[in-house]
Coordinates of C-alpha atoms and ligand atoms in Angstrom, one line a residue:
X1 CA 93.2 86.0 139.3
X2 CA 96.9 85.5 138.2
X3 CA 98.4 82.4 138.1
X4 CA 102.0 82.8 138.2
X5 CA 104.5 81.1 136.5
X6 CA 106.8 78.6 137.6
X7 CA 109.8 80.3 139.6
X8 CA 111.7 77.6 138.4
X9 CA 112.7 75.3 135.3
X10 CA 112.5 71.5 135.1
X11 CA 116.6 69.5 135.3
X12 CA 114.8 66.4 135.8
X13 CA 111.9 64.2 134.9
X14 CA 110.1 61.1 135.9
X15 CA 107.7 58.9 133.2
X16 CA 104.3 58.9 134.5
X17 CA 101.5 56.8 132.0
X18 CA 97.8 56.5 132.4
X19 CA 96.7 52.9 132.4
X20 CA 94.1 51.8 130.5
X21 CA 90.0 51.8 132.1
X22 CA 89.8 47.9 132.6
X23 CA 93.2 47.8 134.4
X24 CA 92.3 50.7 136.7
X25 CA 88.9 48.8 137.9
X26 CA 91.0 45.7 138.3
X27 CA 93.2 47.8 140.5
X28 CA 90.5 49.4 142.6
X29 CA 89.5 45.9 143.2
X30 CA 92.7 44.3 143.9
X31 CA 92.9 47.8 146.6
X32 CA 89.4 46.9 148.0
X33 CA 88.4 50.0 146.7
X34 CA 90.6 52.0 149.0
X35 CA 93.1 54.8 147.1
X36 CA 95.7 54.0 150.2
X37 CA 95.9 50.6 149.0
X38 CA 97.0 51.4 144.8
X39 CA 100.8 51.0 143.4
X40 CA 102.2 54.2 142.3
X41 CA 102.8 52.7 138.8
X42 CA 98.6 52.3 138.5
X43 CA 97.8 56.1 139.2
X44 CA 98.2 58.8 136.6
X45 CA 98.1 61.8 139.0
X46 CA 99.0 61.2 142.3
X47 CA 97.3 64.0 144.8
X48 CA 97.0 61.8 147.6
X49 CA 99.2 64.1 149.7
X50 CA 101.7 67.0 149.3
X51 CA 103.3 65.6 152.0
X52 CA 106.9 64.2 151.2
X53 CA 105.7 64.0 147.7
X54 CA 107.4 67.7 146.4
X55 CA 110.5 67.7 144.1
X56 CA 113.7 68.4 145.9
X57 CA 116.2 71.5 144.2
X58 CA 119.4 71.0 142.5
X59 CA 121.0 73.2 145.5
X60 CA 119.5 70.9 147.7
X61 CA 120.5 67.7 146.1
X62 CA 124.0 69.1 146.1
X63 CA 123.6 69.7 149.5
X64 CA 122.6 66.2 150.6
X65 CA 126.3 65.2 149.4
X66 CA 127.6 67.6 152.5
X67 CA 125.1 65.4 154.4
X68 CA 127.2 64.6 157.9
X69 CA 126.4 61.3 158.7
X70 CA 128.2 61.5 162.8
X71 CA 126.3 59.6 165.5
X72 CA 126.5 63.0 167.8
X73 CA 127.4 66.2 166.9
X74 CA 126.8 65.8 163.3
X75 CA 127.4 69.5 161.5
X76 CA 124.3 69.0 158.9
X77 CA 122.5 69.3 162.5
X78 CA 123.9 72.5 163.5
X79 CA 123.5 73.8 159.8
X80 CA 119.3 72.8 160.2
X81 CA 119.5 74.7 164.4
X82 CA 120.7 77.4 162.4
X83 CA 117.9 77.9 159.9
X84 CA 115.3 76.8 162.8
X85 CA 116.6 79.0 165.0
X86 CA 116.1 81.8 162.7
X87 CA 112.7 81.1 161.5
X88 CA 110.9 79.8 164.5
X89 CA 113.1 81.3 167.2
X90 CA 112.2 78.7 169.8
X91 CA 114.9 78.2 172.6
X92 CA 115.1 74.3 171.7
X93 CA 114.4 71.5 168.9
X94 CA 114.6 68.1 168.5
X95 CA 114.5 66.5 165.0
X96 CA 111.8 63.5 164.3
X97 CA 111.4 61.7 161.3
X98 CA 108.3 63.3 160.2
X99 CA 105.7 65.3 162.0
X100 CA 103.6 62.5 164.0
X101 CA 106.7 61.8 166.0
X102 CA 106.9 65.0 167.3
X103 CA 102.8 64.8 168.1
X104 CA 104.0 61.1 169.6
X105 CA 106.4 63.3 172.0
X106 CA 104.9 65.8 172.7
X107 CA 101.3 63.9 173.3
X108 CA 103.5 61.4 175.6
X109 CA 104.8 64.1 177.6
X110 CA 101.9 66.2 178.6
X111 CA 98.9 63.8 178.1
X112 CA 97.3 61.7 180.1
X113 CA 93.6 59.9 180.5
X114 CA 90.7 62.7 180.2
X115 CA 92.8 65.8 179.1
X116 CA 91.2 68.0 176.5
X117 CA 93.2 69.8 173.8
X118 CA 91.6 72.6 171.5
X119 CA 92.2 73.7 168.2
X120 CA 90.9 75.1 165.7
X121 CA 90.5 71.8 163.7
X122 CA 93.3 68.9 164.3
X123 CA 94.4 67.1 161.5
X124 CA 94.3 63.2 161.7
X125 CA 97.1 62.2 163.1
X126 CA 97.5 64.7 165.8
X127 CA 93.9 63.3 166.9
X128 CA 95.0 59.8 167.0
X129 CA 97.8 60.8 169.1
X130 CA 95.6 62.7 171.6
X131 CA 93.1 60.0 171.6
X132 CA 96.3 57.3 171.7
X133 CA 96.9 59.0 175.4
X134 CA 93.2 58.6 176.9
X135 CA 92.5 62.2 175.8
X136 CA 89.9 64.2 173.7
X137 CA 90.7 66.3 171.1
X138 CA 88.0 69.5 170.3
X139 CA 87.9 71.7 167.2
X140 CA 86.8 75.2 167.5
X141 CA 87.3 76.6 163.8
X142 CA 84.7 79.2 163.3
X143 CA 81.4 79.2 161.6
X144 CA 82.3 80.5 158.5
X145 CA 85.2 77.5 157.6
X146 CA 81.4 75.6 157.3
X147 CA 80.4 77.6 154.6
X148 CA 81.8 76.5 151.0
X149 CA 81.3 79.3 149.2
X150 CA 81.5 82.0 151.8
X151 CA 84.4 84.9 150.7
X152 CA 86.1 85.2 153.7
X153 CA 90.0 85.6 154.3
X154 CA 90.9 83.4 157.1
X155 CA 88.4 80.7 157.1
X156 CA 91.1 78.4 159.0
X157 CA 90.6 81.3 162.4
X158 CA 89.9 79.6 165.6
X159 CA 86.5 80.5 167.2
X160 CA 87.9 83.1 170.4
X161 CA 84.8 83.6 172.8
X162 CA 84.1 79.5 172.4
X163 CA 87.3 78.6 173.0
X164 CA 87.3 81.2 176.1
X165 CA 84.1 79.6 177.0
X166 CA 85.3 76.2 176.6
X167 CA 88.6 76.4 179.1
X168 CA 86.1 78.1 181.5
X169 CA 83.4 75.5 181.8
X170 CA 86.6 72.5 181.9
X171 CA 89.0 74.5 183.9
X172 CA 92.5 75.2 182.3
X173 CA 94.0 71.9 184.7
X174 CA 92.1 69.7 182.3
X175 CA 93.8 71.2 179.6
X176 CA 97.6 70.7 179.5
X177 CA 97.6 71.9 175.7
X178 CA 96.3 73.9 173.9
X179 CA 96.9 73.9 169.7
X180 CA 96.3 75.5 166.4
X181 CA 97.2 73.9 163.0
X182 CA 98.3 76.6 160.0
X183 CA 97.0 76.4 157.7
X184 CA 93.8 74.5 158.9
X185 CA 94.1 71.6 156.6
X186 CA 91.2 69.5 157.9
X187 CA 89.1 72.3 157.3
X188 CA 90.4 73.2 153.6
X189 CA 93.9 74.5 154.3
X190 CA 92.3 77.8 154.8
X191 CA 94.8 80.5 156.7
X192 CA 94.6 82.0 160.2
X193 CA 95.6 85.3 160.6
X194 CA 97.9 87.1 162.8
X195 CA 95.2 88.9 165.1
X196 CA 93.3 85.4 165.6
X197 CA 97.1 84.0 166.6
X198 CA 97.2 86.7 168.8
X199 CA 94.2 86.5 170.4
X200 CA 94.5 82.8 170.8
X201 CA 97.8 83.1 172.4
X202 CA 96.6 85.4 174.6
X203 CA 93.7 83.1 175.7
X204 CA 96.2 80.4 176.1
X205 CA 98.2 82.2 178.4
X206 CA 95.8 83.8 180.1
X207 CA 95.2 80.3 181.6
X208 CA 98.2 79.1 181.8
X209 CA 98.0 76.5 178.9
X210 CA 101.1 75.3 176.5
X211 CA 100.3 76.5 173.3
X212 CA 101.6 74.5 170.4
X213 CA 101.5 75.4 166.5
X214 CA 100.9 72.5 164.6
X215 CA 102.7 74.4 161.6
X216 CA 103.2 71.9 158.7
X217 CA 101.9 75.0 156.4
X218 CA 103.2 77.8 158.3
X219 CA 104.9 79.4 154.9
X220 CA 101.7 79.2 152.9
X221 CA 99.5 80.7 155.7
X222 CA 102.4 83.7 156.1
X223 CA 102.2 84.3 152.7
X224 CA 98.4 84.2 153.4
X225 CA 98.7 87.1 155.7
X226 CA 100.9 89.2 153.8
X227 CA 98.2 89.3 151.3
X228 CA 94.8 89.6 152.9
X229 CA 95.6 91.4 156.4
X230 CA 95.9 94.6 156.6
X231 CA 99.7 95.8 157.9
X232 CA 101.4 93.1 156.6
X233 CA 101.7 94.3 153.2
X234 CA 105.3 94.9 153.0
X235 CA 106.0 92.3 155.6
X236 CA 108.6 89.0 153.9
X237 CA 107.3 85.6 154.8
X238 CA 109.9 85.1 156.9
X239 CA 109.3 88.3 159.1
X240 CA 105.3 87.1 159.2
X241 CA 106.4 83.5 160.5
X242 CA 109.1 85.0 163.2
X243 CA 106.0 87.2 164.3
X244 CA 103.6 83.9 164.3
X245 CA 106.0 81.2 166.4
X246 CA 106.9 84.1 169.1
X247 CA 102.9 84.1 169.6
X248 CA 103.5 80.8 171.2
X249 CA 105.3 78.4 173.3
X250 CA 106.5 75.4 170.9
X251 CA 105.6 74.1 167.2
X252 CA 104.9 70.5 165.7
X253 CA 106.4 70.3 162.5
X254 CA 106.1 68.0 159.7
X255 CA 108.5 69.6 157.3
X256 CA 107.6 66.9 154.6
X257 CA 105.1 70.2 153.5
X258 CA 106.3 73.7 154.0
X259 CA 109.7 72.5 154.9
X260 CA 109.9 71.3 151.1
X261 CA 111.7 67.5 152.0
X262 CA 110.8 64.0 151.5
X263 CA 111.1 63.3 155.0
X264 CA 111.7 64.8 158.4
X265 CA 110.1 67.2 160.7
X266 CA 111.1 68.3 164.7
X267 CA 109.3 69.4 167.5
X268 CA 110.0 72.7 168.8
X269 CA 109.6 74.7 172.3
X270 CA 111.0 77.3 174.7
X271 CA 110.8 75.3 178.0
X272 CA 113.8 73.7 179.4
X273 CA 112.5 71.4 181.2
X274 CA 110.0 70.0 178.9
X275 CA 112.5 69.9 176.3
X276 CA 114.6 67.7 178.7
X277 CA 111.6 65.2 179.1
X278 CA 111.6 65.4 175.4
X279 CA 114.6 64.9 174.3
X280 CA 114.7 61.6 176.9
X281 CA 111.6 60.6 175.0
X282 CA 113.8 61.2 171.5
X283 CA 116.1 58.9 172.1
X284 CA 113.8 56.2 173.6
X285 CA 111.6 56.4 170.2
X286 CA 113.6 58.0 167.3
X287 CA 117.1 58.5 167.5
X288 CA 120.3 60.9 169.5
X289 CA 119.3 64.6 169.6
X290 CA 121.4 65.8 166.7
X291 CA 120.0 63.7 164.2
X292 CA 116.4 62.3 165.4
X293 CA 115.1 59.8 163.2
X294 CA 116.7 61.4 160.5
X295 CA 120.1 60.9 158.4
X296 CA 122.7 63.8 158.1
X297 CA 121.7 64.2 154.4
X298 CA 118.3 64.5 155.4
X299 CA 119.1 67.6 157.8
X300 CA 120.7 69.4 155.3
X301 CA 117.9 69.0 152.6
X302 CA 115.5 70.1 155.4
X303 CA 117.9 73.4 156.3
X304 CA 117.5 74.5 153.1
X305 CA 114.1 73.6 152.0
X306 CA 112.7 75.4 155.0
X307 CA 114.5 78.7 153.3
X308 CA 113.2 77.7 149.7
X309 CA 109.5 77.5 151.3
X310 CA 109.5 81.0 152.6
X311 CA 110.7 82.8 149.1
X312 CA 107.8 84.5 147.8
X313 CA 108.2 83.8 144.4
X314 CA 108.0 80.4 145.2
X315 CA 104.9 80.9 147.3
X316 CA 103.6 83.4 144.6
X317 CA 103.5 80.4 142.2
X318 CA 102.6 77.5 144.5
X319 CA 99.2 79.3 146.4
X320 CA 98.2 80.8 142.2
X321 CA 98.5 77.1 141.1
X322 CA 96.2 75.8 144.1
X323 CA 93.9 79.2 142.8
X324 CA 94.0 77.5 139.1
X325 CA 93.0 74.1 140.6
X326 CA 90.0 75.5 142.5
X327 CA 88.6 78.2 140.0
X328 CA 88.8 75.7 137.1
X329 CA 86.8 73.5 139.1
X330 CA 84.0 75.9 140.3
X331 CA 83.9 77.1 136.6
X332 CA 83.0 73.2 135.8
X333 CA 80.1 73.5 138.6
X334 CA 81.7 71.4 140.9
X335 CA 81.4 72.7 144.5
X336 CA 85.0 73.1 145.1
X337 CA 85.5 74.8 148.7
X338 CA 86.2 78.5 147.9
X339 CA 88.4 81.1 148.8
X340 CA 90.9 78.4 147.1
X341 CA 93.0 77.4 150.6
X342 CA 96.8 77.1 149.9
X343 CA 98.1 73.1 149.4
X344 CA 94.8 71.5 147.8
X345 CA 91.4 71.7 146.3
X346 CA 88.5 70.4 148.8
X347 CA 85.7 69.1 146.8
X348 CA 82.3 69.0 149.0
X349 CA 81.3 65.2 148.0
X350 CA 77.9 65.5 150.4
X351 CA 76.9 68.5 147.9
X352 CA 77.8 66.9 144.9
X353 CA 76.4 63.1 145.5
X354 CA 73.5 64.2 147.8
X355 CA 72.0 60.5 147.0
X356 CA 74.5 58.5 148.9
X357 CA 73.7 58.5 152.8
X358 CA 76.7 59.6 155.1
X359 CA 77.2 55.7 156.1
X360 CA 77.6 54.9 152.4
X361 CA 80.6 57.4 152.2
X362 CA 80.4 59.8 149.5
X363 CA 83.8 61.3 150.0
X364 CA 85.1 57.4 149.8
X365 CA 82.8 57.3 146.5
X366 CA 83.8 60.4 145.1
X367 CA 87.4 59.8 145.1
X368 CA 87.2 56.7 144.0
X369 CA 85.4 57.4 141.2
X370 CA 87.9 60.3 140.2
X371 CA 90.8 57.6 140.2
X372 CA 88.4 55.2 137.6
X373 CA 87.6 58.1 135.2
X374 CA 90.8 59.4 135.1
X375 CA 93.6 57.7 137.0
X376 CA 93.7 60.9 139.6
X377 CA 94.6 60.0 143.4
X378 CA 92.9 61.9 145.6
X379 CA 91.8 61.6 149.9
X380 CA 88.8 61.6 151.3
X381 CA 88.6 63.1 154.6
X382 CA 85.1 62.7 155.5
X383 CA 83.2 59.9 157.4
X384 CA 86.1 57.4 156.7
X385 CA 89.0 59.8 158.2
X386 CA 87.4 61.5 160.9
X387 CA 84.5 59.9 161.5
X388 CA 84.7 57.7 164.5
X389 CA 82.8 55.1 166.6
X390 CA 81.7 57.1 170.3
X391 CA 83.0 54.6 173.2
X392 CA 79.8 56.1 175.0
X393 CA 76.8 55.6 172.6
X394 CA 78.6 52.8 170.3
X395 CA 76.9 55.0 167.6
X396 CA 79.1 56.3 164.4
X397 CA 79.8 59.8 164.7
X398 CA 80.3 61.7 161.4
X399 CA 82.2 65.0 161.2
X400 CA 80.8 68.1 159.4
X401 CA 82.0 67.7 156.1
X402 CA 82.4 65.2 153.7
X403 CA 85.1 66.2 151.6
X404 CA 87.7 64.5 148.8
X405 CA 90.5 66.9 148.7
X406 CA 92.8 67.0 146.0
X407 CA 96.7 68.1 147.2
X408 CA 99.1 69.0 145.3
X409 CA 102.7 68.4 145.7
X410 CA 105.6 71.3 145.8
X411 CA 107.4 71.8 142.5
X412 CA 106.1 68.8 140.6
X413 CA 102.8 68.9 138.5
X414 CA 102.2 71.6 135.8
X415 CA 99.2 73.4 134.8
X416 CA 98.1 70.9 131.5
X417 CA 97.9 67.7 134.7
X418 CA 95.5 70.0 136.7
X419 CA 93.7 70.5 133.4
X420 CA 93.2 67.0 133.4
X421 CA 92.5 66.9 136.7
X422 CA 89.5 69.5 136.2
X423 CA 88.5 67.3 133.1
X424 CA 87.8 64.3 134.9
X425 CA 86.1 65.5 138.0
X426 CA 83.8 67.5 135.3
X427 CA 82.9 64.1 133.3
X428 CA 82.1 62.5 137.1
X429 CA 79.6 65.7 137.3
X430 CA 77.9 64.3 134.5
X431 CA 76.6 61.2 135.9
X432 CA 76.4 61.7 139.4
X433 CA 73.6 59.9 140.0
X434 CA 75.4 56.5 138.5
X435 CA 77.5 56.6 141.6
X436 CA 77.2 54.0 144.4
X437 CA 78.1 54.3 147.8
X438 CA 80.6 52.1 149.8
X439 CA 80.4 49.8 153.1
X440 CA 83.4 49.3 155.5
X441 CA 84.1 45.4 155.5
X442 CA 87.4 45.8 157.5
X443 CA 88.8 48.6 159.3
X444 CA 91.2 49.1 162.5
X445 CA 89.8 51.3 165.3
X446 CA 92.4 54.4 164.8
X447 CA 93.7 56.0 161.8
X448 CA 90.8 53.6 159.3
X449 CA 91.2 55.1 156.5
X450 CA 94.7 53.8 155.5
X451 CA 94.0 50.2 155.7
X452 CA 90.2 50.1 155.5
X453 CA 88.9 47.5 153.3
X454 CA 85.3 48.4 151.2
X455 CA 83.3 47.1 148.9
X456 CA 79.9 49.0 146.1
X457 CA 76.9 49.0 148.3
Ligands
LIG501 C1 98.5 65.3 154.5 F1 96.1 60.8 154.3 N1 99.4 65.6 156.7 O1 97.8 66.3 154.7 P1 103.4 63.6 159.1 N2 99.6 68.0 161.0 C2 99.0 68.3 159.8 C3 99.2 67.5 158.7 O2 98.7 67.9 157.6 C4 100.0 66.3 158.8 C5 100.6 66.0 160.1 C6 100.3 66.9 161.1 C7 99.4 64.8 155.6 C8 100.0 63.4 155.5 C9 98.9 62.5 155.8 O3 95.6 60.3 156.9 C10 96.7 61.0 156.5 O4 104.7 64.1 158.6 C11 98.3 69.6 159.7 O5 102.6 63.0 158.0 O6 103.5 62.6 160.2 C12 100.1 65.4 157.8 O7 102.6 64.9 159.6 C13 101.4 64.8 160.3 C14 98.0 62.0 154.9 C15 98.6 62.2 157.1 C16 96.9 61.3 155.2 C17 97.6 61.4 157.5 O8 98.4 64.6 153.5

């Protein structure tokens, strides 16, 4: 495996420091042991999220200057349609301040008490919203995404003939939409490839369902394709995401990932009059059409980011870095999730802490532990994220992994913090077994994990 170099050379820098042991456990306490809940000043190496975490280029910082900062009208907006237009190639757009408020809108719009909406696997927040509406959210990934150390290409592919069989047994009218998130990161940001988008569409459609791309990651899983399915070969990034969007009928974008910004995101779609509906619900929530809840300055960083996330140097360097995360850990025996997926490592904390039941958390555990031994911020998203109480049985319902994933942001660490990285999860895989588990003392009904409060069982 290659691990490319940077594409780029470092203008500016920011002082990180580890703290010392003592003042790390304080701070774990002070956060009632959840990672959400630490200061930025107490954590080393921050891989909580690539989301809105990346470092910004000098082209555009300059940019941000140009930022037009008009109530309606603004040009920074038409500069974004531009770049939007030519990538995604939907007929319309609104901007939203990030990507759950265009899963607020578009939820709002076409959701109401006992819908169902498939995917392969949503991601957290897109849940919430569909729950937020009275509706259930269903993840059809295949088998294989279950299988850590299965060699398969596009582990984030929705399963066809259940999700076929699915919209049969519910009937398409209990199904206003229909999603798939690339890459799948709630199931290891693994890829989906261009024949499963196909055939997915073509399901979709079949019954008449809206299909919507939740595509935070849509660069990484293009550059995904290009490399592992046959006929895309000497396809650009940018050809393989114009083929991916006219697959389907709108996107939900959080362009604080792919779209390489610190904030903003839009939801896209070709019909005219949901886009009317949406564009009412805009201004009711986020802001006027040509700026969402966005500043000018922000739309231009976002126009050009979303070009800078399709180069393939760029996404030559970024998925190889992910690949040098992931292969130094499974060469330090922990079970990392393999192929490596393309924005994080995903450790399996079930596998490696097999002595803490699921309702003492090992995910929680696990990444806890990785931010005492080595000040490293990681998420779980296991039991605390997606597991949920069911309004039926009143019994806690646990998803089907447990995992602590490690994310790294766009442009920002180098390869001597992963070491590190690799070095402390590899001292934790020394004395497992000293490990507790965790209890929930305090926790809100949606969206736990943020604000959860736990303590050692
Ligand atoms: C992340 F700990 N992801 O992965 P917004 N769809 C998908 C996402 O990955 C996603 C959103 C929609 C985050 C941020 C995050 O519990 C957490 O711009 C596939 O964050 O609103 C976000 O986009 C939502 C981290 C979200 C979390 C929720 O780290």
């Amino acid at each position: 495996m290659a691990y490319p170099p940077e594409p780029f050379r470092i203008k500016t820098v920011e002082p990180i420091q580890q703290i010392g042991r003592a003042e790390r456990e304080a701070a774990l306490r002070a956060a009632h042991f959840n990672l959400f809940g630490l200061r930025s000043d107490q954590i080393f190496i921050d891989l909580l999220t690539d989301s809105g975490t990346g470092a910004m280029s000098d082209r555009q910082w300059s940019a941000m200057m140009l930022g037009d900062e008009t109530y309606a009208g603004a040009t920074s907006f038409y500069r974004l349609k531009e770049t939007i237009d030519q990538i995604f190639g939907f007929a319309h757009f609104v901007p939203t301040h990030q990507g759950r408020a265009a899963e607020h809108i578009l939820a709002s719009l076409l959701l109401g008490p006992g819908n169902k909406v498939p995917s392969n696997s949503h991601f957290d927040t897109t849940e919430a919203n569909i729950r937020a509406r009275g509706s259930q959210p269903l993840n059809f990934v295949i088998p294989e995404a279950l299988d850590f150390e299965l060699d398969h290409p596009f582990k984030g592919n929705m399963d066809l003939p259940k999700l076929e069989a699915f919209i049969e047994q519910t009937g398409a009218e209990n199904i206003p939409l229909g999603m798939i998130t690339i890459t799948n990161n709630a199931g290891g940001g693994q890829p989906v490839s261009m024949e499963n988008l196909r055939g997915c569409s073509a399901i979709y459609r079949k019954h008449g369902i809206p299909f919507f791309i939740d595509a935070c990651r849509y660069a990484e899983n293009a550059y995904f394709i290009q490399q592992r399915e046959p006929g895309y070969q000497d396809r650009s990034p940018l050809e393989i995401a114009k083929e991916m969007f006219a697959l389907a009928d709108g996107a939900t974008m959080s362009s604080k990932k792919d779209g390489l910004v610190n904030i903003g995101g839009f939801l896209a779609m070709n019909d005219d009059e949901l886009f009317a509906r949406a564009r009412n619900e805009l201004i009711l929530r986020e802001g006027f059409p040509t700026y969402g809840g966005l500043a000018g300055r922000d739309l231009e960083a976002m126009a050009i980011g979303l070009r800078e996330g399709l180069e393939p140097a760029y996404l030559e360097y970024r998925l190889g870095q992910t690949a040098y995360l992931v292969d130094g850990l499974v060469a330090a025996g922990i079970p990392a999730l393999q192929p490596a997926g393309g924005h994080a490592a995903y450790v399996d904390a079930g596998r490696m802490l097999p002595h803490l039941p699921r309702l003492q958390f090992p995910g929680q555990s696990l990444s806890v532990e990785l931010y005492r031994e080595g000040g490293v911020r990681s998420v779980e998203l296991g039991s605390v994220a997606f597991g949920y109480t069911d309004p039926e049985t009143g019994k806690e319902v646990h998803p089907e992994l447990e995992l602590v994933r490690m994310a790294i942001p766009r442009r920002m660490y180098t390869q001597a913090h992963l070491d590190h990285v690799i070095a402390s999860m590899s001292a934790i895989g020394q004395r497992v077994d000293q490990i507790p588990g965790y209890r929930i003392v305090k926790a809100p009904e949606l969206l736990r994990h943020f604000t959860a409060e736990f303590e050692p069982v």
